[in-house]
XYZ file of C-alpha atoms in Angstrom:
479
model
C 65.203 123.322 176.473
C 66.900 122.795 173.102
C 69.243 125.712 173.742
C 70.150 124.367 177.184
C 70.996 120.972 175.713
C 73.023 122.621 172.945
C 75.189 124.257 175.612
C 75.896 120.945 177.379
C 79.037 119.971 175.372
C 80.663 123.328 176.144
C 79.813 123.120 179.841
C 81.067 119.531 179.995
C 84.430 120.475 178.487
C 84.829 123.443 180.855
C 83.987 121.241 183.832
C 86.433 118.516 182.834
C 89.187 121.061 182.215
C 89.076 121.909 185.911
C 89.890 118.317 186.864
C 93.161 116.387 186.805
C 91.992 113.972 184.127
C 94.348 113.211 181.210
C 94.525 115.927 178.560
C 92.646 113.925 175.933
C 89.584 113.218 178.093
C 87.794 116.633 177.979
C 87.814 116.981 174.172
C 86.844 113.343 173.598
C 83.894 113.600 175.997
C 82.968 116.943 174.426
C 83.016 115.444 170.931
C 80.846 112.498 172.003
C 78.373 114.823 173.756
C 78.213 117.104 170.710
C 77.590 114.161 168.368
C 74.823 112.797 170.588
C 73.038 116.141 170.944
C 73.520 117.036 167.290
C 72.036 113.759 166.035
C 69.270 113.171 168.574
C 68.248 116.656 169.666
C 69.036 119.008 166.789
C 68.258 116.599 163.937
C 71.680 116.879 162.338
C 72.382 114.328 159.644
C 75.195 111.809 159.922
C 76.436 112.910 156.508
C 76.748 116.505 157.744
C 78.933 115.417 160.623
C 81.108 113.103 158.541
C 81.576 115.760 155.847
C 82.517 118.359 158.455
C 85.016 116.010 160.096
C 86.423 114.887 156.753
C 86.876 118.477 155.651
C 88.863 119.267 158.783
C 91.328 116.388 158.545
C 93.858 118.385 156.519
C 93.776 121.193 159.074
C 94.238 118.779 161.968
C 97.216 117.118 160.279
C 98.748 120.526 159.570
C 98.342 121.558 163.195
C 99.862 118.280 164.430
C 102.870 118.822 162.160
C 103.278 122.471 163.176
C 103.083 121.668 166.881
C 105.535 118.806 166.339
C 108.027 121.180 164.759
C 107.489 123.856 167.391
C 107.815 121.418 170.289
C 110.989 119.883 168.884
C 112.548 123.295 168.257
C 111.692 124.444 171.780
C 113.167 121.271 173.263
C 116.386 121.364 171.231
C 116.931 125.051 172.034
C 116.572 124.266 175.727
C 118.751 121.151 175.468
C 121.622 122.950 173.737
C 121.497 126.054 175.937
C 120.805 128.313 172.943
C 117.415 129.283 174.350
C 118.966 130.556 177.590
C 121.629 132.449 175.646
C 119.013 134.129 173.447
C 116.750 134.875 176.424
C 119.649 136.432 178.351
C 120.318 138.743 175.421
C 116.641 139.646 175.060
C 116.016 140.378 178.719
C 119.446 141.690 179.813
C 118.028 142.570 183.240
C 115.973 139.435 183.846
C 112.281 139.408 184.719
C 111.073 143.010 184.536
C 108.170 145.136 183.346
C 110.013 145.812 180.111
C 110.806 142.168 179.388
C 107.210 141.132 180.162
C 105.743 143.739 177.793
C 108.373 142.943 175.179
C 107.090 139.364 175.162
C 103.336 140.085 175.406
C 103.252 143.062 173.013
C 106.248 142.174 170.856
C 107.885 138.770 170.559
C 104.818 136.556 171.086
C 102.543 138.624 168.782
C 105.296 138.586 166.161
C 105.590 134.797 166.310
C 101.786 134.503 166.257
C 101.572 136.795 163.211
C 104.183 134.852 161.269
C 103.342 131.269 162.223
C 100.062 130.999 164.153
C 98.706 127.638 165.321
C 100.154 127.944 168.823
C 103.810 128.171 167.774
C 103.921 131.545 169.553
C 103.248 129.683 172.806
C 105.741 126.942 172.012
C 108.532 129.465 171.419
C 107.434 132.369 173.605
C 106.663 130.543 176.839
C 110.097 128.897 177.248
C 111.748 132.250 176.492
C 109.606 134.026 179.092
C 110.484 131.311 181.603
C 114.166 131.843 180.877
C 113.817 135.510 181.883
C 113.153 134.365 185.446
C 109.371 134.635 185.698
C 107.629 131.816 187.548
C 105.990 129.239 185.304
C 102.481 130.475 186.136
C 103.288 134.097 185.339
C 105.242 133.143 182.217
C 102.246 131.170 180.921
C 99.880 134.095 181.498
C 102.233 136.658 179.937
C 102.574 134.470 176.852
C 98.810 133.967 176.570
C 98.350 137.755 176.606
C 100.410 137.899 173.407
C 97.670 136.107 171.467
C 95.900 139.492 171.289
C 97.321 139.875 167.772
C 95.155 136.898 166.689
C 93.290 138.547 163.756
C 96.660 138.829 161.988
C 97.893 135.392 163.076
C 99.567 133.325 160.375
C 99.353 136.360 158.063
C 95.611 136.770 158.568
C 93.714 133.972 156.752
C 90.849 134.313 159.237
C 90.599 138.037 158.581
C 90.657 137.369 154.834
C 87.785 134.899 155.245
C 85.879 137.428 157.368
C 86.271 140.090 154.680
C 84.976 137.694 152.020
C 81.987 136.597 154.120
C 81.075 140.225 154.860
C 81.611 141.286 151.253
C 84.212 143.898 152.254
C 87.618 144.921 150.831
C 90.407 143.287 152.829
C 92.336 146.446 153.749
C 89.249 148.300 154.978
C 88.082 145.250 156.902
C 91.536 144.911 158.443
C 91.324 148.538 159.570
C 87.880 147.954 161.096
C 89.174 144.897 162.947
C 92.150 146.899 164.215
C 89.801 149.590 165.562
C 87.548 147.056 167.296
C 90.572 145.193 168.676
C 91.942 148.250 170.540
C 90.272 147.415 173.904
C 91.732 143.893 173.885
C 95.247 145.133 173.095
C 95.123 147.728 175.879
C 93.760 145.169 178.356
C 96.532 142.766 177.325
C 99.152 145.385 178.157
C 97.548 146.251 181.502
C 97.223 142.611 182.592
C 100.829 141.913 181.598
C 102.002 144.944 183.580
C 100.017 143.751 186.602
C 101.672 140.319 186.388
C 105.104 141.974 186.193
C 104.196 144.156 189.188
C 103.222 141.098 191.226
C 106.540 139.487 190.323
C 108.424 142.603 191.466
C 106.301 142.999 194.611
C 105.167 146.466 193.500
C 102.217 148.175 195.216
C 100.641 151.603 195.639
C 101.561 154.504 193.329
C 104.291 152.477 191.647
C 101.694 149.849 190.690
C 99.636 152.579 189.025
C 102.746 153.542 187.082
C 103.249 149.943 185.956
C 99.639 149.747 184.750
C 99.961 153.068 182.915
C 103.044 151.785 181.103
C 101.172 148.584 180.197
C 98.211 150.549 178.832
C 100.556 152.790 176.838
C 102.345 149.765 175.392
C 99.007 148.313 174.302
C 97.902 151.598 172.733
C 101.167 151.913 170.801
C 100.829 148.341 169.488
C 97.207 149.009 168.474
C 98.191 152.202 166.629
C 101.076 150.452 164.888
C 98.700 147.730 163.685
C 96.331 150.404 162.350
C 99.082 152.268 160.499
C 100.620 149.047 159.157
C 97.199 147.956 157.875
C 96.774 151.268 156.101
C 100.252 151.520 154.587
C 101.328 147.910 154.025
C 98.102 145.890 153.902
C 96.381 143.517 156.288
C 98.381 140.254 155.939
C 101.676 141.718 157.194
C 100.249 144.346 159.577
C 100.509 142.249 162.736
C 104.048 141.064 162.040
C 105.327 144.556 161.197
C 103.683 146.177 164.228
C 104.889 143.461 166.623
C 108.421 143.574 165.184
C 108.575 147.330 165.810
C 107.294 146.840 169.366
C 109.911 144.146 169.969
C 112.697 146.472 168.844
C 111.357 149.391 170.911
C 111.099 147.317 174.085
C 114.446 145.646 173.371
C 116.064 149.089 173.261
C 114.413 149.941 176.583
C 115.368 146.662 178.262
C 118.953 146.760 176.989
C 119.251 150.528 177.592
C 119.840 151.283 173.932
C 122.646 148.763 173.472
C 121.917 145.885 171.098
C 125.565 144.795 170.902
C 127.039 142.348 171.591
C 124.333 140.389 169.828
C 122.892 136.972 170.661
C 125.346 135.179 168.402
C 124.320 131.929 166.766
C 121.495 131.326 169.260
C 119.159 133.403 167.102
C 119.834 131.370 163.939
C 117.250 128.569 164.500
C 114.525 131.138 165.276
C 115.553 133.145 162.209
C 115.210 130.031 160.048
C 111.672 129.514 161.399
C 110.575 133.134 160.931
C 112.151 133.999 157.593
C 111.519 130.537 156.174
C 107.813 130.804 156.997
C 107.587 134.291 155.482
C 109.413 133.173 152.335
C 107.271 130.047 152.041
C 104.067 132.057 152.242
C 105.316 134.603 149.704
C 106.349 131.860 147.274
C 103.088 129.916 147.570
C 100.645 132.853 147.656
C 100.438 133.470 143.856
C 99.363 129.857 143.232
C 96.081 128.091 143.850
C 95.987 125.939 146.966
C 97.549 122.512 146.380
C 99.411 119.939 148.420
C 102.798 121.434 147.557
C 101.763 125.007 148.415
C 100.527 123.789 151.815
C 103.916 122.192 152.471
C 105.940 125.208 151.328
C 103.833 127.602 153.426
C 103.755 125.428 156.554
C 105.722 126.669 159.588
C 106.349 122.990 160.414
C 108.911 122.712 157.606
C 110.930 125.655 158.877
C 110.603 124.676 162.537
C 112.241 121.328 161.755
C 114.813 123.146 159.605
C 115.556 125.292 162.660
C 115.994 122.092 164.670
C 118.574 120.923 162.139
C 120.469 124.211 162.393
C 120.462 124.054 166.211
C 121.802 120.491 166.230
C 124.516 121.374 163.715
C 125.581 124.224 165.984
C 125.594 121.950 169.053
C 127.802 119.265 167.446
C 127.295 116.798 170.297
C 125.018 113.781 170.818
C 121.508 114.842 171.836
C 120.648 111.813 173.959
C 117.014 111.667 175.030
C 115.991 114.740 173.042
C 113.761 112.904 170.567
C 111.924 111.026 173.321
C 111.385 114.229 175.308
C 110.036 116.105 172.275
C 107.774 113.210 171.284
C 106.303 112.966 174.779
C 105.544 116.691 174.838
C 104.024 116.449 171.349
C 101.698 113.686 172.547
C 100.635 115.840 175.496
C 100.064 118.979 173.409
C 99.482 118.094 169.761
C 96.921 115.331 170.230
C 94.663 117.295 172.632
C 94.889 120.346 170.353
C 93.772 118.298 167.349
C 90.936 116.831 169.411
C 89.758 120.319 170.376
C 89.730 121.292 166.705
C 87.593 118.210 166.113
C 85.316 119.367 168.945
C 84.763 122.709 167.222
C 84.100 121.009 163.892
C 81.509 118.660 165.409
C 79.853 121.607 167.174
C 79.423 123.227 163.775
C 78.433 120.118 161.827
C 75.955 119.108 164.538
C 74.079 122.451 164.317
C 75.018 123.260 167.915
C 76.864 126.499 167.151
C 74.053 127.633 164.854
C 71.419 126.843 167.494
C 73.228 128.835 170.177
C 73.737 131.855 167.910
C 70.155 131.889 166.625
C 68.734 131.657 170.138
C 70.632 134.799 171.092
C 69.528 136.558 167.904
C 65.914 136.539 169.137
C 66.820 139.110 171.811
C 66.518 142.069 169.433
C 68.635 145.112 170.348
C 69.840 143.253 173.433
C 71.769 141.005 171.056
C 74.240 143.836 170.510
C 75.587 143.348 174.024
C 76.013 139.643 173.276
C 77.570 139.996 169.817
C 81.155 139.818 171.172
C 80.193 136.895 173.423
C 79.107 134.937 170.357
C 82.462 135.672 168.711
C 84.394 134.749 171.859
C 82.403 131.520 172.085
C 83.606 130.649 168.595
C 87.189 131.309 169.646
C 86.709 129.147 172.722
C 85.389 126.238 170.665
C 87.749 126.391 167.688
C 90.907 128.141 169.030
C 90.923 129.805 165.617
C 89.852 133.109 164.116
C 89.212 131.373 160.808
C 86.964 128.816 162.498
C 85.127 131.540 164.414
C 84.381 133.567 161.295
C 83.261 130.498 159.378
C 81.075 129.329 162.266
C 79.390 132.532 163.432
C 80.304 135.245 160.911
C 77.274 134.926 158.595
C 74.866 134.890 161.569
C 76.522 137.961 163.096
C 76.289 139.852 159.808
C 72.652 138.868 159.224
C 71.491 139.849 162.716
C 73.656 142.973 162.735
C 72.110 144.152 159.466
C 68.634 143.865 161.016
C 69.870 146.065 163.894
C 71.380 148.744 161.596
C 75.005 147.634 161.962
C 77.091 147.599 158.796
C 78.402 144.114 157.850
C 81.971 145.410 158.115
C 81.547 146.216 161.808
C 79.548 143.079 162.655
C 82.215 140.849 161.154
C 85.056 142.918 162.645
C 83.520 142.436 166.097
C 83.206 138.697 165.488
C 86.780 138.538 164.201
C 88.372 140.430 167.098
C 86.298 138.769 169.837
C 86.783 135.319 168.349
C 90.561 135.644 168.164
C 90.781 137.030 171.718
C 88.465 134.249 172.878
C 91.213 131.748 172.103
C 93.046 132.777 175.318
C 90.462 130.697 177.191
C 90.103 127.961 174.576
C 90.838 124.454 175.852
C 93.426 123.943 173.106
C 95.512 126.991 174.078
C 95.063 126.429 177.824
C 96.211 122.820 177.442
C 99.236 123.905 175.439
C 100.246 126.521 178.023
C 99.653 124.045 180.853
C 101.756 121.276 179.334
C 104.608 123.655 178.496
C 104.781 125.196 181.970
C 103.764 122.527 184.472
C 107.217 120.920 184.632
C 108.890 124.225 185.405
C 106.215 125.090 187.972
C 107.253 122.070 190.041
C 110.714 123.579 190.438
C 109.983 127.260 191.163
C 108.492 129.152 194.089
C 105.336 130.295 192.315
C 101.915 128.666 192.398
C 101.594 125.325 190.646
C 100.319 125.702 187.106
C 96.923 124.090 186.590
C 94.318 124.496 183.892
C 91.935 125.940 186.480
C 94.461 128.586 187.580
C 95.063 129.652 183.987
C 91.326 129.895 183.334
C 90.905 131.846 186.590
C 92.756 134.695 184.871
C 91.955 134.308 181.173
C 88.184 133.941 181.631
C 87.756 137.172 183.684
C 90.039 139.007 181.233
C 87.910 137.753 178.355
C 84.666 138.575 180.203
C 85.770 142.164 180.859
C 86.865 142.547 177.234
C 83.499 141.335 175.940
C 81.744 143.736 178.332
C 83.654 146.673 176.829
C 82.925 145.390 173.329
C 79.250 144.916 174.169
C 78.974 148.534 175.293
C 80.779 149.593 172.121
C 78.443 147.511 169.948
C 75.300 148.874 171.608
C 76.186 152.558 171.691
C 78.619 153.109 168.813
C 78.058 150.608 166.012
C 74.374 151.118 165.013
C 74.312 153.483 162.046
C 78.128 153.724 161.866
C 79.365 153.852 158.269
C 81.989 151.460 156.951
C 85.599 152.610 156.707
């Protein structure tokens, strides 16, 4: 009975996501339900909850700032026409299999690797829309790009996972890259299927599309592995995704990169290279308020906004109001979902759910990726997933003859992929695409329609991982 009650907040949030209620309602109700069950059913202490919430305030403020910068940059690029100019250069031939895979296996993973925190959606989704995909398909293609999650924002979640498992970072990054292969391949196949539906492709040609998608995913997975080995874990995702972007760009543009995109790329370049430089400058120092500011993508997103406005050289009437409205609809719900994950942890709910599954013995191996994906669903963060469930996964895995490196790698990969169905990411994709969906010929974008694809994709991925965990991981030595 306790386990059933512990699952109530999650089920409530899922149920409310399928309704047309305002974006802030599901996380607020979920938080209240989690507090009530944590205090009155699971005997959590008020101090535990307040400490957990207090400890997360910095993260929530950072996320609000990052989303604010990303939203404003996306809006100003659309307002000035620079986004369309850049998208035209990227796609060359419009909405195609190549442009879809370039976004899902290249551009979006690159942005996710450099910035994290949903900026990849804020930048990638409008670009994918500009290619000519319907809003619904553009949202799904962009969500598939989150597959690079373990290396998002230069991999702090993977670093935490390595520390919790007591493993060297490079070797743990390699293990995560190996475990993540099924998700990357599935991402490529799903993206190819979406592109095929857009092109009206069926029969043998559809099989060809899917084969290309699978190949694209395999190449990205191998590039991540090699980059981990040669360059280290923090930059592996960015390097691999950058190479994939260039490869697909050469395919889409038939080998011709000139003429270039002109000044339209400058604001994005400020965001990307500024974030990389900020992280390199701050990394040798202990964490402090100034290092957090220097390393934050928010600073460079707003700098990119300044560059875009300087290039435009005309009044931007209504831009600030439009960006602020979108920030309210995306940033606030995202912060509330982070709070939901924090309360789930502080209220002993996450621990209760994980421990109940751990009593299943060897059968737990099939559920190990589900536990990780559940963490991704609740926190929309690989770091949060590893902090929440990592120690439990390692402890139970050790009892079942699985090396801590592989237990944590499974948790890391499944947790990051689980964010494709997390309320925070779904809400972000929904808010960014619903306006465009009212003006195109595709199906209207709703949270339920997005979940109707991301949940089955996640379920199939966890099934593959469960089979892998049961048959391959017991007794397997660490890398």
